[in-house]
mmCIF file of C-alpha atoms and ligand atoms in Angstrom:
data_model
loop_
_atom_site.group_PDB
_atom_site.id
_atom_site.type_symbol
_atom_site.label_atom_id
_atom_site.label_comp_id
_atom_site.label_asym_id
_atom_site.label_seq_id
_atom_site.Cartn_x
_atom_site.Cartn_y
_atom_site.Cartn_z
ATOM 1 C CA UNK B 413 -85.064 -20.707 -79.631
ATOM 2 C CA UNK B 414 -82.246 -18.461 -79.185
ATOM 3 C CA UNK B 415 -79.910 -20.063 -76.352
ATOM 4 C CA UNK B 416 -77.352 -19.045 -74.231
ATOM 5 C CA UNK B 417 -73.862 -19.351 -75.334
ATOM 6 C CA UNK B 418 -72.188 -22.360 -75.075
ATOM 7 C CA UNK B 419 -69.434 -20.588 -73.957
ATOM 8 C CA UNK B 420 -71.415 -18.440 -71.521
ATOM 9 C CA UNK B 421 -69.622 -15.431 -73.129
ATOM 10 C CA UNK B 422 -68.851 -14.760 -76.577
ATOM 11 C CA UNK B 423 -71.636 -15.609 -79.943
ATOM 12 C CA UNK B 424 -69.606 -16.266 -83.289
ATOM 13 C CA UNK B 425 -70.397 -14.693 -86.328
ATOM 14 C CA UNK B 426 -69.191 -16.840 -88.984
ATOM 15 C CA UNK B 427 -65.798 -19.174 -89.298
ATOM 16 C CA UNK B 428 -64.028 -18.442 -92.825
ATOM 17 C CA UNK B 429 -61.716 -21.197 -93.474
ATOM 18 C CA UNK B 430 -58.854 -21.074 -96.157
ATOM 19 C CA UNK B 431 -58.308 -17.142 -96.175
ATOM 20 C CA UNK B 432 -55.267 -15.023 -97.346
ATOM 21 C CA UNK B 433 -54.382 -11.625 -96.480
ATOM 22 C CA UNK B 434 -54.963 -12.106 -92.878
ATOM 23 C CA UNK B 435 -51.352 -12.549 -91.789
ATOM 24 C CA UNK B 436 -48.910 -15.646 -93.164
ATOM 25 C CA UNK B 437 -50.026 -18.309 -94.672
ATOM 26 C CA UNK B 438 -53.481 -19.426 -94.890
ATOM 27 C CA UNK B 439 -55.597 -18.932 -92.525
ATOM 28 C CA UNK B 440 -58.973 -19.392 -90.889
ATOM 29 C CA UNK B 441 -60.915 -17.034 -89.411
ATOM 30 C CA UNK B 442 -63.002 -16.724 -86.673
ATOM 31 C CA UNK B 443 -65.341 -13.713 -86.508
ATOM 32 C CA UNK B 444 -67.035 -12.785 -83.003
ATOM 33 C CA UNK B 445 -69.938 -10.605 -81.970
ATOM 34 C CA UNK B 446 -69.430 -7.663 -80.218
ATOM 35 C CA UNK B 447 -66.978 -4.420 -80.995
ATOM 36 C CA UNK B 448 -66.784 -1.393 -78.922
ATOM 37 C CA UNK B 449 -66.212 0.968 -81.881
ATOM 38 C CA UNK B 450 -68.674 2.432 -84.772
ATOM 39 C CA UNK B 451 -66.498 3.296 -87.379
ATOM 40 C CA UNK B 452 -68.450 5.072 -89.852
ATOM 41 C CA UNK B 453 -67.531 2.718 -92.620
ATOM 42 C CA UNK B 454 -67.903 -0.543 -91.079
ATOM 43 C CA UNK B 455 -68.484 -2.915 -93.430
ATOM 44 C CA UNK B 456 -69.375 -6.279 -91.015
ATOM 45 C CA UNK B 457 -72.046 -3.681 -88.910
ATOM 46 C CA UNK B 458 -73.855 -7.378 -88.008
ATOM 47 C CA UNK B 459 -70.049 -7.844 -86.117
ATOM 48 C CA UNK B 460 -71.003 -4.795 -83.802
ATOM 49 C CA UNK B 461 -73.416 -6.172 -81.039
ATOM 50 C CA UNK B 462 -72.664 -8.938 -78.455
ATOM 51 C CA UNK B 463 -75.729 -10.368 -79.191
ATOM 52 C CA UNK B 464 -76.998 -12.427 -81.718
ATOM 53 C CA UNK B 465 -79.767 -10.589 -84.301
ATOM 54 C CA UNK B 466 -82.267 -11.356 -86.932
ATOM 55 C CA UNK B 467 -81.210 -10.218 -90.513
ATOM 56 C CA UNK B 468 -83.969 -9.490 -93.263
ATOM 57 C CA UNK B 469 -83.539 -10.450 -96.941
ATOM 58 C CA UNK B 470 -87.127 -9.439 -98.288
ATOM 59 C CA UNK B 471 -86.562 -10.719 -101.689
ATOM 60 C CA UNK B 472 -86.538 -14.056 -100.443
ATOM 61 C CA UNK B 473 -89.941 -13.684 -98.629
ATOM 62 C CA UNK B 474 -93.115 -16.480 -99.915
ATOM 63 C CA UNK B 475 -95.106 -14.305 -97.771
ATOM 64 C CA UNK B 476 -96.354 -17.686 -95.654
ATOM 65 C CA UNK B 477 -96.829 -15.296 -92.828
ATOM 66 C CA UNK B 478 -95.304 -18.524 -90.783
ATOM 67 C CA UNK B 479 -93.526 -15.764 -88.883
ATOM 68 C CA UNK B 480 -95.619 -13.883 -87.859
ATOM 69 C CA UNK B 481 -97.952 -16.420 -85.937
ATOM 70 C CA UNK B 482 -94.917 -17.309 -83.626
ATOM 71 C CA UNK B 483 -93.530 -14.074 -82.986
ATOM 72 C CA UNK B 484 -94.154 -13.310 -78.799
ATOM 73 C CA UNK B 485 -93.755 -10.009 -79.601
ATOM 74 C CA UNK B 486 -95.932 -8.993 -82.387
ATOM 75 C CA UNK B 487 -93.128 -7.354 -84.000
ATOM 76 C CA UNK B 488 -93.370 -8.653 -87.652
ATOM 77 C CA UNK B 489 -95.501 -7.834 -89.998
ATOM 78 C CA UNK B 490 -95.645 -8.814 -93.964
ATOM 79 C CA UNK B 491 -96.560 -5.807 -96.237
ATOM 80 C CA UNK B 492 -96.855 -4.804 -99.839
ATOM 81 C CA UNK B 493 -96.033 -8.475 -100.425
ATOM 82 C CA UNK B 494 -92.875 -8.760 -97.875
ATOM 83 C CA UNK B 495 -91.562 -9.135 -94.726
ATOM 84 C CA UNK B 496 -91.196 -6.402 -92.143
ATOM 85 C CA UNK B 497 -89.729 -6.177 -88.936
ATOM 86 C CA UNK B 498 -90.484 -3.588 -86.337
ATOM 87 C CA UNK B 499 -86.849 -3.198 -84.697
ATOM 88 C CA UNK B 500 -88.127 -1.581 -81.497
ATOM 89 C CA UNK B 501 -90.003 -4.047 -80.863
ATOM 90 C CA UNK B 502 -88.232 -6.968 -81.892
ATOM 91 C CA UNK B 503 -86.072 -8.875 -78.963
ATOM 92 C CA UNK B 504 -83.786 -10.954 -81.254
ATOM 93 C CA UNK B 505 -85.606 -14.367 -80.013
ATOM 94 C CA UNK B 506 -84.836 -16.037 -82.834
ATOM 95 C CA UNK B 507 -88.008 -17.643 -83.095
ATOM 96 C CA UNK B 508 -89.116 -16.408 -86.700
ATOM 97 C CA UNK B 509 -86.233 -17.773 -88.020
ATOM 98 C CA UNK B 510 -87.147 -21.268 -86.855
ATOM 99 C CA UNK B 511 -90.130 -21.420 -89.303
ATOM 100 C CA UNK B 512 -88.551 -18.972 -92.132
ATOM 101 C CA UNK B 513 -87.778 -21.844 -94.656
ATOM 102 C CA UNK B 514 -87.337 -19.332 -97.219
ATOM 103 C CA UNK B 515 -84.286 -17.868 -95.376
ATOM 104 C CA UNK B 516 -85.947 -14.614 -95.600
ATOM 105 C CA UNK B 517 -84.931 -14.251 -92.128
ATOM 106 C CA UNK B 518 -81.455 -15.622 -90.820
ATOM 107 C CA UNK B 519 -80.216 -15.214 -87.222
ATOM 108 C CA UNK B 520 -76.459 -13.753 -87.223
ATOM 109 C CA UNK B 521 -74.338 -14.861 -84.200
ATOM 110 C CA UNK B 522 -74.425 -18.353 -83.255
ATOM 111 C CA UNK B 523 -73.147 -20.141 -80.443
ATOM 112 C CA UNK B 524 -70.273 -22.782 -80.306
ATOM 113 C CA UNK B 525 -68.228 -24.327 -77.877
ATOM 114 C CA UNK B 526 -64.620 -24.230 -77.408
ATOM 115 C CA UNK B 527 -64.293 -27.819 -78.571
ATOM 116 C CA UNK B 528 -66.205 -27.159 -81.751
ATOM 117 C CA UNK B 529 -64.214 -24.065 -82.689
ATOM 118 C CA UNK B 530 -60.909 -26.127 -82.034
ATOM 119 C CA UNK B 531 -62.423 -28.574 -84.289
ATOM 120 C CA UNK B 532 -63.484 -26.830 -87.098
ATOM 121 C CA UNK B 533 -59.913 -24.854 -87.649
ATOM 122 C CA UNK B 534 -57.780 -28.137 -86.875
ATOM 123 C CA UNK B 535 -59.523 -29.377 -90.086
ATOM 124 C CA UNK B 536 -56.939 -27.628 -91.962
ATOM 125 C CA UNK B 537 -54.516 -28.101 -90.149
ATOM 126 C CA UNK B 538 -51.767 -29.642 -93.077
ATOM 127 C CA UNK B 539 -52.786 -26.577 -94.912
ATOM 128 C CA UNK B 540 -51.848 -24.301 -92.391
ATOM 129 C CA UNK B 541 -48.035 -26.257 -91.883
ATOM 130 C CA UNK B 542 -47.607 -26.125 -95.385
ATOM 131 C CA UNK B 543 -48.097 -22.461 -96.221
ATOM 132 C CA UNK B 544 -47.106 -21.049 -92.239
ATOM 133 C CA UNK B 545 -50.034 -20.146 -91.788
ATOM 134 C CA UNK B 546 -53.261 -21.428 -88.920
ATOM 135 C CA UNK B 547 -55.808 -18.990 -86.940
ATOM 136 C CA UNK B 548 -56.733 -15.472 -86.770
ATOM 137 C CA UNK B 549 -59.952 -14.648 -84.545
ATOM 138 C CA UNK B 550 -61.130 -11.281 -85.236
ATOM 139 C CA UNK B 551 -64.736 -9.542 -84.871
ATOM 140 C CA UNK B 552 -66.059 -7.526 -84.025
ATOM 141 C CA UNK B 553 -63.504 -7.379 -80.654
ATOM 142 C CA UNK B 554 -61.454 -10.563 -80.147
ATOM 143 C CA UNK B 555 -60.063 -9.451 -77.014
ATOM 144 C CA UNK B 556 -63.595 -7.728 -75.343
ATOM 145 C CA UNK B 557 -63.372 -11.040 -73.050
ATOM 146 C CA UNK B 558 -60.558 -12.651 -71.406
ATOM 147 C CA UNK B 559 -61.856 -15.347 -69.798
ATOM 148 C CA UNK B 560 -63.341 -16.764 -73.373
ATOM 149 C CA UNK B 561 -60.872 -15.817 -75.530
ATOM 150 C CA UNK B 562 -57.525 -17.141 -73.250
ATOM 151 C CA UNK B 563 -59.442 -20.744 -73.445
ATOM 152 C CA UNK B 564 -59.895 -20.993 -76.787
ATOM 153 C CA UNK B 565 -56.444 -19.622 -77.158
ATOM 154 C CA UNK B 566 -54.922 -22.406 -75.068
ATOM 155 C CA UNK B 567 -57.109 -25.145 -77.225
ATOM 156 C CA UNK B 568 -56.042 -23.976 -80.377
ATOM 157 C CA UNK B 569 -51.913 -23.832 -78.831
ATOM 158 C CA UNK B 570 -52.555 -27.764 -77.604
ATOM 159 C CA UNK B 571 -53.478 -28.065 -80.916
ATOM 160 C CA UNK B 572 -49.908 -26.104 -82.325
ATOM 161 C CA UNK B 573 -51.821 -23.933 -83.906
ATOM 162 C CA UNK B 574 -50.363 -20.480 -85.012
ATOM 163 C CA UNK B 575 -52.585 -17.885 -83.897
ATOM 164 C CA UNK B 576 -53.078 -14.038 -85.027
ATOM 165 C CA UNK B 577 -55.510 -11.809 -83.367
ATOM 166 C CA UNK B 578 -56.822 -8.903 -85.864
ATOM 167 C CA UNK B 579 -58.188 -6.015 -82.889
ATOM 168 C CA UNK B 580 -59.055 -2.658 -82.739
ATOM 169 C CA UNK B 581 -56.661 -2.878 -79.664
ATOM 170 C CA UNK B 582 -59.300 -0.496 -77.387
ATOM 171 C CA UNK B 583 -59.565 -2.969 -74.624
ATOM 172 C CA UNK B 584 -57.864 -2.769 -71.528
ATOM 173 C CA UNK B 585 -54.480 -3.527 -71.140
ATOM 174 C CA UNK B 586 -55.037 -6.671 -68.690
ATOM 175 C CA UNK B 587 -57.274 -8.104 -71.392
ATOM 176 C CA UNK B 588 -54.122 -8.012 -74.046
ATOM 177 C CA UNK B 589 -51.253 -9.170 -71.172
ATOM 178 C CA UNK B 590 -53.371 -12.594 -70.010
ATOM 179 C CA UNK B 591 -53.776 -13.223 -73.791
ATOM 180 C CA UNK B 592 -49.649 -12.700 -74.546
ATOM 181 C CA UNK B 593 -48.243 -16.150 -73.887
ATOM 182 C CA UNK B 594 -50.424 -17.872 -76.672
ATOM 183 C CA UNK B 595 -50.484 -14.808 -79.353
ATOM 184 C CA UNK B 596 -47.961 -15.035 -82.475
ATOM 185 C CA UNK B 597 -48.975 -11.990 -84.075
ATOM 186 C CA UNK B 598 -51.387 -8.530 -84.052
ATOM 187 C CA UNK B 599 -53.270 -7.392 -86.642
ATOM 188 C CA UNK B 600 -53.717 -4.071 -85.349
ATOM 189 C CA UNK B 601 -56.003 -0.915 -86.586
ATOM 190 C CA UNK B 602 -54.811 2.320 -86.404
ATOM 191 C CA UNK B 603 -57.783 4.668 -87.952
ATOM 192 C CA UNK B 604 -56.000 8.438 -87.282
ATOM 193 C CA UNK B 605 -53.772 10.027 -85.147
ATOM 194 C CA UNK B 606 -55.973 12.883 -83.679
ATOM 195 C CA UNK B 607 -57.735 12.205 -81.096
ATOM 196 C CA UNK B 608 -60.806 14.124 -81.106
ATOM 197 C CA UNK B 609 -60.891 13.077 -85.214
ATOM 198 C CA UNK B 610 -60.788 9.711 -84.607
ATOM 199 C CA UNK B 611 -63.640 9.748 -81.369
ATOM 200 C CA UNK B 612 -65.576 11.810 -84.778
ATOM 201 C CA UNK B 613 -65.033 8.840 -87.003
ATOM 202 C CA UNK B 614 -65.005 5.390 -84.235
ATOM 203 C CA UNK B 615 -67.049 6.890 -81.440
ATOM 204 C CA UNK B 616 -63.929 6.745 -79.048
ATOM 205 C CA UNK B 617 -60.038 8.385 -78.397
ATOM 206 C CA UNK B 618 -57.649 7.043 -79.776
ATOM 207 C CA UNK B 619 -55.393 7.198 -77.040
ATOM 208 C CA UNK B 620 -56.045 3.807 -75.351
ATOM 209 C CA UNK B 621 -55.582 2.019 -79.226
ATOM 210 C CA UNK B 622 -51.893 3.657 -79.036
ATOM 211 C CA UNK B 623 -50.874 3.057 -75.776
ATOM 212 C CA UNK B 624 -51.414 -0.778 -75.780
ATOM 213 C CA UNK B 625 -50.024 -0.783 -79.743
ATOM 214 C CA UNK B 626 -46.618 0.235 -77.853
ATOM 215 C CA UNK B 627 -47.065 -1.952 -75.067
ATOM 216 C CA UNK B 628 -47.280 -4.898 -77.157
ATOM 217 C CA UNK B 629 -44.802 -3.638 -79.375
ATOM 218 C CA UNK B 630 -42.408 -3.835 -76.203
ATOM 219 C CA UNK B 631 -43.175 -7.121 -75.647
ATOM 220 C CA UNK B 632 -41.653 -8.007 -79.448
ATOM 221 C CA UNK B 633 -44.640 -9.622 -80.370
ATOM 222 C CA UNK B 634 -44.981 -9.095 -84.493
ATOM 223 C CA UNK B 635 -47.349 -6.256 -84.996
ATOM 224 C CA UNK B 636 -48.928 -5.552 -88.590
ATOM 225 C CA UNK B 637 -50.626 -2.316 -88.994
ATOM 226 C CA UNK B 638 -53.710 -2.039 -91.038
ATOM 227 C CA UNK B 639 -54.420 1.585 -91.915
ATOM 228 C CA UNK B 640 -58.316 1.910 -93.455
ATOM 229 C CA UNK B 641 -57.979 4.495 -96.012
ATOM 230 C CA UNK B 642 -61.080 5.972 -96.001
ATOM 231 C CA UNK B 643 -61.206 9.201 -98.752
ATOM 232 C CA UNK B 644 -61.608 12.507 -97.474
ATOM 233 C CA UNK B 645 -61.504 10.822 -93.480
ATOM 234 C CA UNK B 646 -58.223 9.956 -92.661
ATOM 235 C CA UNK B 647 -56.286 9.561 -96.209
ATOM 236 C CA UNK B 648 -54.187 13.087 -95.852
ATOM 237 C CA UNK B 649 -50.754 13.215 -96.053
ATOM 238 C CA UNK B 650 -50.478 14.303 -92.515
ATOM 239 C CA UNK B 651 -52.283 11.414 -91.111
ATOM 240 C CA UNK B 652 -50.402 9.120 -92.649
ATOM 241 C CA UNK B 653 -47.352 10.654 -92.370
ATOM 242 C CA UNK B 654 -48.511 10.971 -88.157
ATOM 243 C CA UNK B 655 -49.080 7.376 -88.304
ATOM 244 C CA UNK B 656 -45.613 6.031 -90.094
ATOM 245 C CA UNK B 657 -43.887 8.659 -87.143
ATOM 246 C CA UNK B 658 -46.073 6.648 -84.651
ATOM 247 C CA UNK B 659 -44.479 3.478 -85.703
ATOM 248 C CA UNK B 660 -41.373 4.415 -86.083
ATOM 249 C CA UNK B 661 -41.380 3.774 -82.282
ATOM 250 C CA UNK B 662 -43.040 0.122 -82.587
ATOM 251 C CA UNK B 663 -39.665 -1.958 -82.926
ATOM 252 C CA UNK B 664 -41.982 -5.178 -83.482
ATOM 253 C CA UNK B 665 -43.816 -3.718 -86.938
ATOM 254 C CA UNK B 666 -43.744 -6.499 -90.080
ATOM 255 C CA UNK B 667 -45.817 -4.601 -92.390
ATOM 256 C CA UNK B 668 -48.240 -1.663 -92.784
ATOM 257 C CA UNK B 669 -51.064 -2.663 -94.820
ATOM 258 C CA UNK B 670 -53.178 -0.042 -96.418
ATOM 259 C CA UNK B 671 -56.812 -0.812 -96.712
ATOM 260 C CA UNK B 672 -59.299 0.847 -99.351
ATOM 261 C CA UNK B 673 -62.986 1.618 -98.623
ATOM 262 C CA UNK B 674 -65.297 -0.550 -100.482
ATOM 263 C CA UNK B 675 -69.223 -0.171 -99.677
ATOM 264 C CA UNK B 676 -69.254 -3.713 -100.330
ATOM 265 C CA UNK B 677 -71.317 -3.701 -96.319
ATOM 266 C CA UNK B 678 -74.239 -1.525 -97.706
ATOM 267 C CA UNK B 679 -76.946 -4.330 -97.967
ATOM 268 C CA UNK B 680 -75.492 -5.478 -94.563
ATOM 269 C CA UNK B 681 -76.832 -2.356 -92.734
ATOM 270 C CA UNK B 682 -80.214 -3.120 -94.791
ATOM 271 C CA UNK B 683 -80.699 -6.491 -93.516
ATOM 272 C CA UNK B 684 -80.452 -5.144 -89.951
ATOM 273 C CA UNK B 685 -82.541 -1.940 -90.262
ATOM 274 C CA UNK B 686 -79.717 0.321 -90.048
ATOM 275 C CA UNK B 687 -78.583 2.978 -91.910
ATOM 276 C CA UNK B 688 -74.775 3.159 -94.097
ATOM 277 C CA UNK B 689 -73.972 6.855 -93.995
ATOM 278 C CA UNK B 690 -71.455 7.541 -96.178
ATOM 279 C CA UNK B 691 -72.171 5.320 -99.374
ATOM 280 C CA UNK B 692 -72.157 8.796 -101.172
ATOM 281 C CA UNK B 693 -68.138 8.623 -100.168
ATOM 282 C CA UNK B 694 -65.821 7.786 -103.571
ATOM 283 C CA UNK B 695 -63.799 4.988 -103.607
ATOM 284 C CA UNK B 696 -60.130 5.748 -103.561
ATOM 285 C CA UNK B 697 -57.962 5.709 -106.885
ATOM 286 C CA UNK B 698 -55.713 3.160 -107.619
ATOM 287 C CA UNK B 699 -53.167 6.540 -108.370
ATOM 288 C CA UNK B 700 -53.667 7.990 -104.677
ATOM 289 C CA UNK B 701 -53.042 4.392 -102.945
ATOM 290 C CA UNK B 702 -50.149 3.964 -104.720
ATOM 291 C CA UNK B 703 -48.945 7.240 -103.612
ATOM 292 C CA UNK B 704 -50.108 6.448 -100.056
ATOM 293 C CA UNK B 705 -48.158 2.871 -100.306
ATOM 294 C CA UNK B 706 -44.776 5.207 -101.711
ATOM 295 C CA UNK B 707 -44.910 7.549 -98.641
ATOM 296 C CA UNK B 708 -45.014 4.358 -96.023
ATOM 297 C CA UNK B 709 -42.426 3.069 -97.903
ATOM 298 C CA UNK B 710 -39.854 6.097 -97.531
ATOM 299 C CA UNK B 711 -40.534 5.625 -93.671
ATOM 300 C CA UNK B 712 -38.615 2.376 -94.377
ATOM 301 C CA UNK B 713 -41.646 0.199 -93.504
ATOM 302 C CA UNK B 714 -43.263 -2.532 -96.582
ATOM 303 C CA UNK B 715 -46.325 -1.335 -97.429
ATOM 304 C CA UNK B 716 -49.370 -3.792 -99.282
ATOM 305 C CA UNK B 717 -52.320 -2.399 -100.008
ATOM 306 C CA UNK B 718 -54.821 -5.211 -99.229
ATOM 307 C CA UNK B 719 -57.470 -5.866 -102.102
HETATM 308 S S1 LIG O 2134 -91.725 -16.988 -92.652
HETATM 309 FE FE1 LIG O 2134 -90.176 -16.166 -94.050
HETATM 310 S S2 LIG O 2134 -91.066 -16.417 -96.087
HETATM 311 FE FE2 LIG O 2134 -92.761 -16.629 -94.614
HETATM 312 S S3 LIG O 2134 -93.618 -14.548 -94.441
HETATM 313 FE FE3 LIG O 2134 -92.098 -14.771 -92.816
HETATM 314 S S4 LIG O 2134 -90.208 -13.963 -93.720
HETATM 315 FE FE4 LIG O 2134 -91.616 -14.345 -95.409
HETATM 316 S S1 LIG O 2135 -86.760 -12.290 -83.496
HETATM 317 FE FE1 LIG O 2135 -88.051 -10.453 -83.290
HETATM 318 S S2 LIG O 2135 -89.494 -10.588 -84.974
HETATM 319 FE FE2 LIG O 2135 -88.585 -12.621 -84.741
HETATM 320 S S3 LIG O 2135 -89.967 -13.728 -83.368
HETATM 321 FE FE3 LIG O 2135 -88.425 -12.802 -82.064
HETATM 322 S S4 LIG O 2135 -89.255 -10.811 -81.456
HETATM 323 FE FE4 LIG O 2135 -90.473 -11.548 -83.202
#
């Protein structure tokens, strides 16, 4: 059975350990539930819910039908020789999963404690002092909870532990301040620079995201900016260009790191029962990034366009 988080607060996705291109060094990473945008091209949509949910992989299905005899709910069903779950139905129990031996069905968003996190990134921990690098925790939201994420940041600092957080940065401000004292760096999105645009493509303003990018920025903690570059969304000329004047005012920038759109998320949105809506979008040319990368550059920031 599903249980309450160790924690009380926050359910982890998944801990990736030995990473690059998340900041200095290598690093680990610690994913957690729960993000208060949609961006239409989301690839980690299992990231965007606080709570934990059952994923469906029907070409692993034996078609025991062990599920559906412990299902409360009468939600699942096997069909035409797989497994099917009715989503509005379905409570995320967890229970299916218990007997699924197949893995047809695998819970996403798993609870740990602070200890065990702490643990589990202080196992590379010579790695991390040999290349500069240690933690990032991203998400889904890092920052969505205070209270969780300022004790795990004080474990992993007992621990001297360099630690990144990779945000969204639309949280309120108090949420960012308590976590200051313990933070060495931001990873920090910045999707476009019109508003109403950006509530088109995320589902909110962007004017919050801005506000606490130059608040941090004023606090000279290192800020990289990670630009998706999502063709025929936000990959004019004039967005970018809006964004590089943006961060012209941001005296604590390191790097602006251009991100293509992959639909490498697709079967993601199938294992949950949701729907990708713009896998019809074209990947971006190798020609147009580097193009992108040039005009960042003349703003006098460095650029990398992130594989
Ligand atoms: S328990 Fe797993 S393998 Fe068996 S029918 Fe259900 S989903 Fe398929
Ligand atoms: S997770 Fe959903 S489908 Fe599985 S047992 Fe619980 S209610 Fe039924």
């Amino acid at each position: 059975m599903l249980s309450e988080s160790a924690t009380g607060e926050r359910f982890v996705l998944s801990v990736s350990r030995m990473t690059i291109h998340n900041g200095p060094g290598l690093r680990t990473v610690i994913y957690l539930k729960g993000c208060p945008l949609r961006c239409l091209w989301c690839s980690t949509p299992e990231s965007q819910k606080a709570n934990p949910e059952v994923a469906v992989y029907p070409n692993k299905c034996i078609c025991c039908e062990e599920c559906i005899s412990v299902c409360p709910l009468e939600a699942i069903a096997v069909t035409d020789e797989t497994v099917n779950i009715d989503r509005s139905l379905c409570n995320n129990c967890g229970r299916c999963v218990e007997v699924c031996h197949s893995e047809a069905l695998q819970l996403l968003g798993q609870s740990w404690t602070i200890k065990e996190l702490v643990d589990e990134v202080t196992k590379d921990s010579a790695f991390y002092k040999r290349s500069g690098g240690g933690v990032v925790i991203s998400g889904g939201e890092p920052l969505l909870n205070p209270d969780f994420i300022v004790k795990l940041l004080r474990g992993l600092k007992e621990e001297r532990i360099d630690i990144g957080i990779d945000t969204c940065g639309y949280v309120p401000w108090e949420n960012i301040e308590r976590t200051l004292p313990y933070i060495d760096f931001f990873l920090w999105d910045i999707k476009h620079m019109d508003t109403e645009r950006h509530r088109e493509l995320t589902g909110v303003s962007n004017e919050l995201i801005l506000s606490n990018a130059r608040s941090v920025s004023k606090k000279n903690i290192p800020l990289y900016i990670r630009i998706p570059v999502i063709p025929g969304y936000n990959d004019s000329e004039e967005n970018i260009r809006a964004i590089c004047e943006f961060s012209q005012d941001l005296s604590s920038i390191v790097e602006i790191h251009l991100i293509p759109l992959h639909h490498l998320g697709k079967g993601r949105y199938d294992s949950l029962g949701r729907s990708y809506s713009i896998d019809d979008v074209p990947l971006i040319t190798d020609n147009v990034l580097e193009n992108l990368k040039t005009l960042v550059e003349s703003y006098g920031f460095k650029c990398v366009i992130q594989a």
